PDB file of C-alpha atoms in Angstrom:
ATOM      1  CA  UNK A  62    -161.608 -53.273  21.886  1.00  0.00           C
ATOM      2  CA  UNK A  63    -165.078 -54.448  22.695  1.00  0.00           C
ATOM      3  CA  UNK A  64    -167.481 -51.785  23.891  1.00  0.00           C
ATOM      4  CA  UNK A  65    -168.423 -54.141  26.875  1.00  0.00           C
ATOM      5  CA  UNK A  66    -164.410 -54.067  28.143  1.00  0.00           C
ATOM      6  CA  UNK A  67    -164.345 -50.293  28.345  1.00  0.00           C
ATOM      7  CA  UNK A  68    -164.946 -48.896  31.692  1.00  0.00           C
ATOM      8  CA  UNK A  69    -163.970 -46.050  33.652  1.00  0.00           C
ATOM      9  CA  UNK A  70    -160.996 -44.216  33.257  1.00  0.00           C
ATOM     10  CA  UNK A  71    -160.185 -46.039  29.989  1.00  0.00           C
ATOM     11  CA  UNK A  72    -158.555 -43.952  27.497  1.00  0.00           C
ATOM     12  CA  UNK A  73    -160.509 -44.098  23.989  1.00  0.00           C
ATOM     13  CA  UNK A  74    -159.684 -42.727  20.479  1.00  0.00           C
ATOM     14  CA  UNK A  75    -163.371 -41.322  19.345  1.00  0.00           C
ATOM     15  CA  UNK A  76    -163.409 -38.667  16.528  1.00  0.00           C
ATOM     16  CA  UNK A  77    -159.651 -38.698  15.922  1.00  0.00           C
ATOM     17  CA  UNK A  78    -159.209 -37.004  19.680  1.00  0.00           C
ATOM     18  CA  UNK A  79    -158.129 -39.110  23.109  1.00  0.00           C
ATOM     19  CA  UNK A  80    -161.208 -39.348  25.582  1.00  0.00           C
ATOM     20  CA  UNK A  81    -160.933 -40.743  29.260  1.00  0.00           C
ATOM     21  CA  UNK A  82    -163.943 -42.288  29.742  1.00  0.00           C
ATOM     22  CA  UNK A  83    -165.917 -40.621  33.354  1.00  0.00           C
ATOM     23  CA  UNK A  84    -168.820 -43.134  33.288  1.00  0.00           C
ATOM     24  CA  UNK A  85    -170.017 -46.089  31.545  1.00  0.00           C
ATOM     25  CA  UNK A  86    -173.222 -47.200  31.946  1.00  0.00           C
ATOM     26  CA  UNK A  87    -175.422 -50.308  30.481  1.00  0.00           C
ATOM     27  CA  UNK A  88    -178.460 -50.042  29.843  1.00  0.00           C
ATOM     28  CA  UNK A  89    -180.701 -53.258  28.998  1.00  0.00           C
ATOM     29  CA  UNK A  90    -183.968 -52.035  27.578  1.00  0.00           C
ATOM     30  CA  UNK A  91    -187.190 -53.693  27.788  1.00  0.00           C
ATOM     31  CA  UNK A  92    -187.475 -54.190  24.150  1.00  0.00           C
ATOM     32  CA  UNK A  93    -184.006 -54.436  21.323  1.00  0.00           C
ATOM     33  CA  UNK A  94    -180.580 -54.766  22.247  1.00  0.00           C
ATOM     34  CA  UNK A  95    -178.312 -53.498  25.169  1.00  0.00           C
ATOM     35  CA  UNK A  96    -176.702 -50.548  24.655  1.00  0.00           C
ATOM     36  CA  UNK A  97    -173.800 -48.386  26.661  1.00  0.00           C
ATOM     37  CA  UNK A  98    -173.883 -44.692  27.281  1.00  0.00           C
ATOM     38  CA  UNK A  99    -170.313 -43.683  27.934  1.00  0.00           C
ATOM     39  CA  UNK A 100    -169.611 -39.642  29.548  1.00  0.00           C
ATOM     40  CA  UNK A 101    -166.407 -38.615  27.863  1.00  0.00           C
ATOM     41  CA  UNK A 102    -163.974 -36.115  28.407  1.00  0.00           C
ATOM     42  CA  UNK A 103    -161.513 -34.755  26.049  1.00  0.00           C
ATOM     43  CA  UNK A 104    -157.828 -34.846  27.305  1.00  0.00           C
ATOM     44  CA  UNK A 105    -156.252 -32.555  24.717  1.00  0.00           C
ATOM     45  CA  UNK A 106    -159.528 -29.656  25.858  1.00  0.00           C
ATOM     46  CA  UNK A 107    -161.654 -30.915  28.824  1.00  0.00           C
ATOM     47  CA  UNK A 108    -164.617 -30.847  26.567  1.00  0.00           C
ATOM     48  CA  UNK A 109    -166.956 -33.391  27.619  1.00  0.00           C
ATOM     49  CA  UNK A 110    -169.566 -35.599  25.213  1.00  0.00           C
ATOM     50  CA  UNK A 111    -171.651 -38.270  26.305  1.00  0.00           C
ATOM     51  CA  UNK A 112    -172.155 -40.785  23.718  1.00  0.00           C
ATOM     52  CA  UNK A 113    -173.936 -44.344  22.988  1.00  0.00           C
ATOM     53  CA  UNK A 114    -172.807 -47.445  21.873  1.00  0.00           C
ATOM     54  CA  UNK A 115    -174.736 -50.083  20.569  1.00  0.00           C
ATOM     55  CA  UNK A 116    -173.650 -53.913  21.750  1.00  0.00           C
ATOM     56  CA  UNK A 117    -171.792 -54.879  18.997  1.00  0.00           C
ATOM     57  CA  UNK A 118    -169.906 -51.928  18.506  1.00  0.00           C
ATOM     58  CA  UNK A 119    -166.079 -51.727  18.834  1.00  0.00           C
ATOM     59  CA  UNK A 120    -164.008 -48.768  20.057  1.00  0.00           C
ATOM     60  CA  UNK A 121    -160.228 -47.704  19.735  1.00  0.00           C
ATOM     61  CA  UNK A 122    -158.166 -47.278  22.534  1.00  0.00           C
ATOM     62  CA  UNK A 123    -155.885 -44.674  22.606  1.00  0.00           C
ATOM     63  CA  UNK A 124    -152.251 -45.180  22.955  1.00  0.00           C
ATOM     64  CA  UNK A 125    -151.268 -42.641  26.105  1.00  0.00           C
ATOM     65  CA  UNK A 126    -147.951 -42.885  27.544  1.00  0.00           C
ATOM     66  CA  UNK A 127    -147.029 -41.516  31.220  1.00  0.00           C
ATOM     67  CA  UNK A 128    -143.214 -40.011  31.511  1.00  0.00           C
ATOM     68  CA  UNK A 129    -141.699 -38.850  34.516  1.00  0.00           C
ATOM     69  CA  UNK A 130    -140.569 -35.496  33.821  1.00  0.00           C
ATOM     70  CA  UNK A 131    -138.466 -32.635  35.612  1.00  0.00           C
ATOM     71  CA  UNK A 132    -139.929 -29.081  35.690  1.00  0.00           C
ATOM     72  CA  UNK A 133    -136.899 -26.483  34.156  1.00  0.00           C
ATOM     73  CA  UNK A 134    -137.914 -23.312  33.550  1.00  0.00           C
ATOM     74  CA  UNK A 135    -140.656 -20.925  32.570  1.00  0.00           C
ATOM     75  CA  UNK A 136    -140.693 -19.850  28.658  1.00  0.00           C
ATOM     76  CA  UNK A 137    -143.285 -17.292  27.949  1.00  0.00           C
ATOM     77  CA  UNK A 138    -146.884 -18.881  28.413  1.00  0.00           C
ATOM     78  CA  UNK A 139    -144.953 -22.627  28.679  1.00  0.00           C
ATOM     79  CA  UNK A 140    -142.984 -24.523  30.835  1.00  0.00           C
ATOM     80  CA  UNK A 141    -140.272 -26.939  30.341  1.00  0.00           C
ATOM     81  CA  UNK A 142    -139.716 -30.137  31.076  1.00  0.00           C
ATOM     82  CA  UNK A 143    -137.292 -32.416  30.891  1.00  0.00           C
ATOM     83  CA  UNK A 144    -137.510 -36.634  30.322  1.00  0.00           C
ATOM     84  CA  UNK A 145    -135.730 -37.957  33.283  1.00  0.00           C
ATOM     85  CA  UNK A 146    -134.906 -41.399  30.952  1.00  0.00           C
ATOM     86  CA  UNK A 147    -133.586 -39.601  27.701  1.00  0.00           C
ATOM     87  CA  UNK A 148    -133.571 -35.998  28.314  1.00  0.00           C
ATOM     88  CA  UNK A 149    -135.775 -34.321  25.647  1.00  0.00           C
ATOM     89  CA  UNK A 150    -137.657 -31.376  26.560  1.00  0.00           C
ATOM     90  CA  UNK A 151    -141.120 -31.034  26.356  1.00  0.00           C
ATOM     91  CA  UNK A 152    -143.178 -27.464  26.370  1.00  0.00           C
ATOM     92  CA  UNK A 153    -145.939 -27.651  28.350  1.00  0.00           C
ATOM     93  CA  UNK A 154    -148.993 -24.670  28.197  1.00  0.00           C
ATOM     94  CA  UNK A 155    -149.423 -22.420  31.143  1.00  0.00           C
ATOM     95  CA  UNK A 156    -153.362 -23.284  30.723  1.00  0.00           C
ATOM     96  CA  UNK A 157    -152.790 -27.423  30.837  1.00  0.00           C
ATOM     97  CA  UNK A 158    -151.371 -27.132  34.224  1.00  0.00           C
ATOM     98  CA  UNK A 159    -154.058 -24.545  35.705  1.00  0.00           C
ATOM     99  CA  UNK A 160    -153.491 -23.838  39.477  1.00  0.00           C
ATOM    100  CA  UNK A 161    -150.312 -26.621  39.399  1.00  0.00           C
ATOM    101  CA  UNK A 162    -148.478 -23.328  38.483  1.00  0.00           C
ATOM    102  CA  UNK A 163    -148.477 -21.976  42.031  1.00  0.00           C
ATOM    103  CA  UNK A 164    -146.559 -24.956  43.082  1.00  0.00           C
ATOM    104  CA  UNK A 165    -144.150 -25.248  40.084  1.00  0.00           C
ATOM    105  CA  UNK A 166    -140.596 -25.077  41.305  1.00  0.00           C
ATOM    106  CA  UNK A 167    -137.611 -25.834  39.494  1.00  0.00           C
ATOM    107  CA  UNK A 168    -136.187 -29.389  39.619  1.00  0.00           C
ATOM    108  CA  UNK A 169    -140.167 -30.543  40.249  1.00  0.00           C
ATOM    109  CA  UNK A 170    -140.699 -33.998  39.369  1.00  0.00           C
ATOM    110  CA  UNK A 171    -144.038 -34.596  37.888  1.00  0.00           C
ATOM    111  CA  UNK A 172    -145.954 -37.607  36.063  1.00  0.00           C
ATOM    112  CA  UNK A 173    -146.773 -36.371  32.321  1.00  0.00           C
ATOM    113  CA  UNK A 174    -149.257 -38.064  30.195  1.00  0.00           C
ATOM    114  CA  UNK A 175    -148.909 -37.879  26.369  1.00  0.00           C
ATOM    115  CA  UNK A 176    -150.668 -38.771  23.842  1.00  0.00           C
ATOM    116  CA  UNK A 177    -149.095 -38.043  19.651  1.00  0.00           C
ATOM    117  CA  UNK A 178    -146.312 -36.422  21.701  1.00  0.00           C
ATOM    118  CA  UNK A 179    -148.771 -34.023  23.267  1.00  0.00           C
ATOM    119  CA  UNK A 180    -149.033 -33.665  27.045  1.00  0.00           C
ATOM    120  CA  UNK A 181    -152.457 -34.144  28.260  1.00  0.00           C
ATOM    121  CA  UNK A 182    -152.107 -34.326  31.599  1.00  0.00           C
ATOM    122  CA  UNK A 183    -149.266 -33.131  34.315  1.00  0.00           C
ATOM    123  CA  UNK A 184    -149.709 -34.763  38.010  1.00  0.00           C
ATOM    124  CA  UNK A 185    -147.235 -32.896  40.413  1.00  0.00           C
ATOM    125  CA  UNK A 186    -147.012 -34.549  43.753  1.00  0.00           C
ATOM    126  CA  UNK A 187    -149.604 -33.832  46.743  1.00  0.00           C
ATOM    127  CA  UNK A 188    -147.087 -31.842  48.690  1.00  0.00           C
ATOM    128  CA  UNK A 189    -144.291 -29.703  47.997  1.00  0.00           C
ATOM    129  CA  UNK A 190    -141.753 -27.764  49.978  1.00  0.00           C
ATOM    130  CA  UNK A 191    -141.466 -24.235  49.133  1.00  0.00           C
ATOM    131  CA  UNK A 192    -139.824 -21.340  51.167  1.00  0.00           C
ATOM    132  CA  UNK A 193    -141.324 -18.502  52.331  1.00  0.00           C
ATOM    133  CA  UNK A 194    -139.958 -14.689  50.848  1.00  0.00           C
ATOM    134  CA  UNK A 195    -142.549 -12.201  52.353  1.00  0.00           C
ATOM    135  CA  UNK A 196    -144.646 -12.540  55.102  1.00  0.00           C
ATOM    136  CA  UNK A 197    -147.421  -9.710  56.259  1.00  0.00           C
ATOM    137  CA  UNK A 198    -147.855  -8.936  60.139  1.00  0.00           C
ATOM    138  CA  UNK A 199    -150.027 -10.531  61.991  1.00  0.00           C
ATOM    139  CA  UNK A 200    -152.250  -8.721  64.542  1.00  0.00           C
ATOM    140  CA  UNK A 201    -152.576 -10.056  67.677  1.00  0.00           C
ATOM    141  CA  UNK A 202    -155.891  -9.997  69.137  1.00  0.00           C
ATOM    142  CA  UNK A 203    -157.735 -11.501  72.512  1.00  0.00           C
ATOM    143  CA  UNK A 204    -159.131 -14.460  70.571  1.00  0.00           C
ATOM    144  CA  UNK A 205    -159.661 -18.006  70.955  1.00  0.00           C
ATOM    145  CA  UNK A 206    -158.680 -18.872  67.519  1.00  0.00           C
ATOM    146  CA  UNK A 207    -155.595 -19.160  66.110  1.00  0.00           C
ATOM    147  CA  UNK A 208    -154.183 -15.772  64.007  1.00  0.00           C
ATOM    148  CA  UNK A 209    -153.447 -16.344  60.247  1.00  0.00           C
ATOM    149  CA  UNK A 210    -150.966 -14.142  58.324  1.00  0.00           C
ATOM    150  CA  UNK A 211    -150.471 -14.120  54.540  1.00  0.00           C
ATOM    151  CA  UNK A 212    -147.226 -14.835  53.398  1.00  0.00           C
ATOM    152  CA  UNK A 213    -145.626 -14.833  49.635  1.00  0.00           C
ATOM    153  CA  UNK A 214    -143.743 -18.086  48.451  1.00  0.00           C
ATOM    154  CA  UNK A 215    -140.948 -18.439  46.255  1.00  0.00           C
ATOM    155  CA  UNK A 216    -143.300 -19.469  43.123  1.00  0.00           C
ATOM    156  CA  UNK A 217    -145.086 -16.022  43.933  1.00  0.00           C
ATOM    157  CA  UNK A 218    -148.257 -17.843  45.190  1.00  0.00           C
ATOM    158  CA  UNK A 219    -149.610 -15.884  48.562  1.00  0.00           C
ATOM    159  CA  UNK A 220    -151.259 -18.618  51.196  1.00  0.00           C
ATOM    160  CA  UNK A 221    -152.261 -17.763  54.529  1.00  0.00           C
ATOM    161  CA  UNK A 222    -149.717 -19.478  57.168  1.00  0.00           C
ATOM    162  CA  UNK A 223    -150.118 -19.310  61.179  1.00  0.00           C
ATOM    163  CA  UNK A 224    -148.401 -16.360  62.470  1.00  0.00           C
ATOM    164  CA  UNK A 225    -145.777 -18.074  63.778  1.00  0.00           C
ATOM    165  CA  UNK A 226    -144.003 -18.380  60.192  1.00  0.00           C
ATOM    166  CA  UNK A 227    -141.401 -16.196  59.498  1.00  0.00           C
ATOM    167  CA  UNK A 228    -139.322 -15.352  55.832  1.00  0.00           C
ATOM    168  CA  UNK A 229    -136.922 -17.751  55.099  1.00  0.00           C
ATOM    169  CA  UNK A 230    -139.132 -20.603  56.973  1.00  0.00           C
ATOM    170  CA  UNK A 231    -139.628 -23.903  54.559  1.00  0.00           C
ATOM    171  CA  UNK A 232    -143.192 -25.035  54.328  1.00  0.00           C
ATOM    172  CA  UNK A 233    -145.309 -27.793  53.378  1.00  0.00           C
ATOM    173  CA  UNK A 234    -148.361 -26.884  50.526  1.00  0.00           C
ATOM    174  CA  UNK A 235    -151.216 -29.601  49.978  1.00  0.00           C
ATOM    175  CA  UNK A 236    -151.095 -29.038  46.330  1.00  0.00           C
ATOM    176  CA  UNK A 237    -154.778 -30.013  45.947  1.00  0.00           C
ATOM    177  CA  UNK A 238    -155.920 -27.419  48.277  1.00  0.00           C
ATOM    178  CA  UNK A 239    -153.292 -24.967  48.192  1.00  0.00           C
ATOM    179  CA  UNK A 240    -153.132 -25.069  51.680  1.00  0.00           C
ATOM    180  CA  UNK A 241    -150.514 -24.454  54.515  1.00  0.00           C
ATOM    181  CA  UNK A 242    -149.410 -27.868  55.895  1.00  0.00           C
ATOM    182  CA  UNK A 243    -146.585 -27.766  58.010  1.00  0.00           C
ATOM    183  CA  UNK A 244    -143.237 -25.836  59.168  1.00  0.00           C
ATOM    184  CA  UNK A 245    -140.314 -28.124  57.851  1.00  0.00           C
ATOM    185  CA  UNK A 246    -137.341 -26.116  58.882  1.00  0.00           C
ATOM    186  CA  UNK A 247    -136.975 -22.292  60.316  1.00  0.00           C
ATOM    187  CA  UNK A 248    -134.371 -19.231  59.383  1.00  0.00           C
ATOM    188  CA  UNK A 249    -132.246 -18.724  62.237  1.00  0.00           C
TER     189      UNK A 249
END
């Protein structure tokens, strides 16, 4: 590929490893020929490299493939998932998925990215439902403001929920925040 048709959020093959590519930038100077700075970042280790490319130069694109997968189980420091077309499981690291583990809950469907057979990337969707198991008490007060409580999910994640929400209770996380939502359905 020509290093004028890369531009952001391209994947790349630099050095043997698959980049996405944050910024690319051309730069005309006054004097010799154009050249591109591209700000790289390493899927298989978030490293990040900014590089630049002269005119002519061409580039490799890497070959990244995006699976929809189902989350199993937890094995150790990995979790499992499953190809929804063909049903191979894949072992994902506890570090690739970073906070996504508070939300992980069996029979999660998720959008893996793999490149060589190697996840790079796991999207999980924006929300989840996940049921309360333990809530604290909330102390009520003479106060304008609404009363939060902290309360334990099924995943073992603690949040703070309105005091209203009781064990049992199914509630809405925004996965990118980690944040209480919504009540979806109460324990009678």
């Amino acid at each position: 590929m020509k290093i004028e048709d890369v531009k952001k959020n391209v994947k790349l093959l630099y050095q043997g490893k698959p980049w996405n590519v944050d910024t690319a930038e051309f730069v005309k100077p006054g004097k010799g020929s154009a050249i591109y700075r591209l700000h790289l970042k390493n899927l298989l280790d978030a490293s990040v490299l900014d590089v630049t490319f002269r005119s002519a130069d061409k580039v490799d694109e890497a070959s990244i493939t995006n699976l929809e997968m189902q989350y199993l189980y937890k094995e150790g420091a990995h979790y499992v998932f499953m190809n929804t077309q063909n049903f191979e499981q894949t072992l994902i690291p506890e570090d690739l998925l970073g906070d996504k583990v508070h939300f992980m809950k069996e029979g999660l469907l998720a959008n893996v990215q793999l490149w060589d057979d190697k996840a790079t990337d796991v999207s999980i969707p924006v929300f989840v439902e996940l049921a309360v198991v333990e809530t604290g008490t909330a102390i009520k007060t003479a106060t304008v403001t609404a009363q939060n409580k902290s309360a334990k999910l099924e995943t073992g994640y603690f949040i703070d929920v309105p005091s209203f929400i009781k064990e049992g209770d199914l509630i809405k996380i925004d996965t990118r925040t980690g944040a209480y939502v919504e009540r979806l359905s109460t324990k009678k």
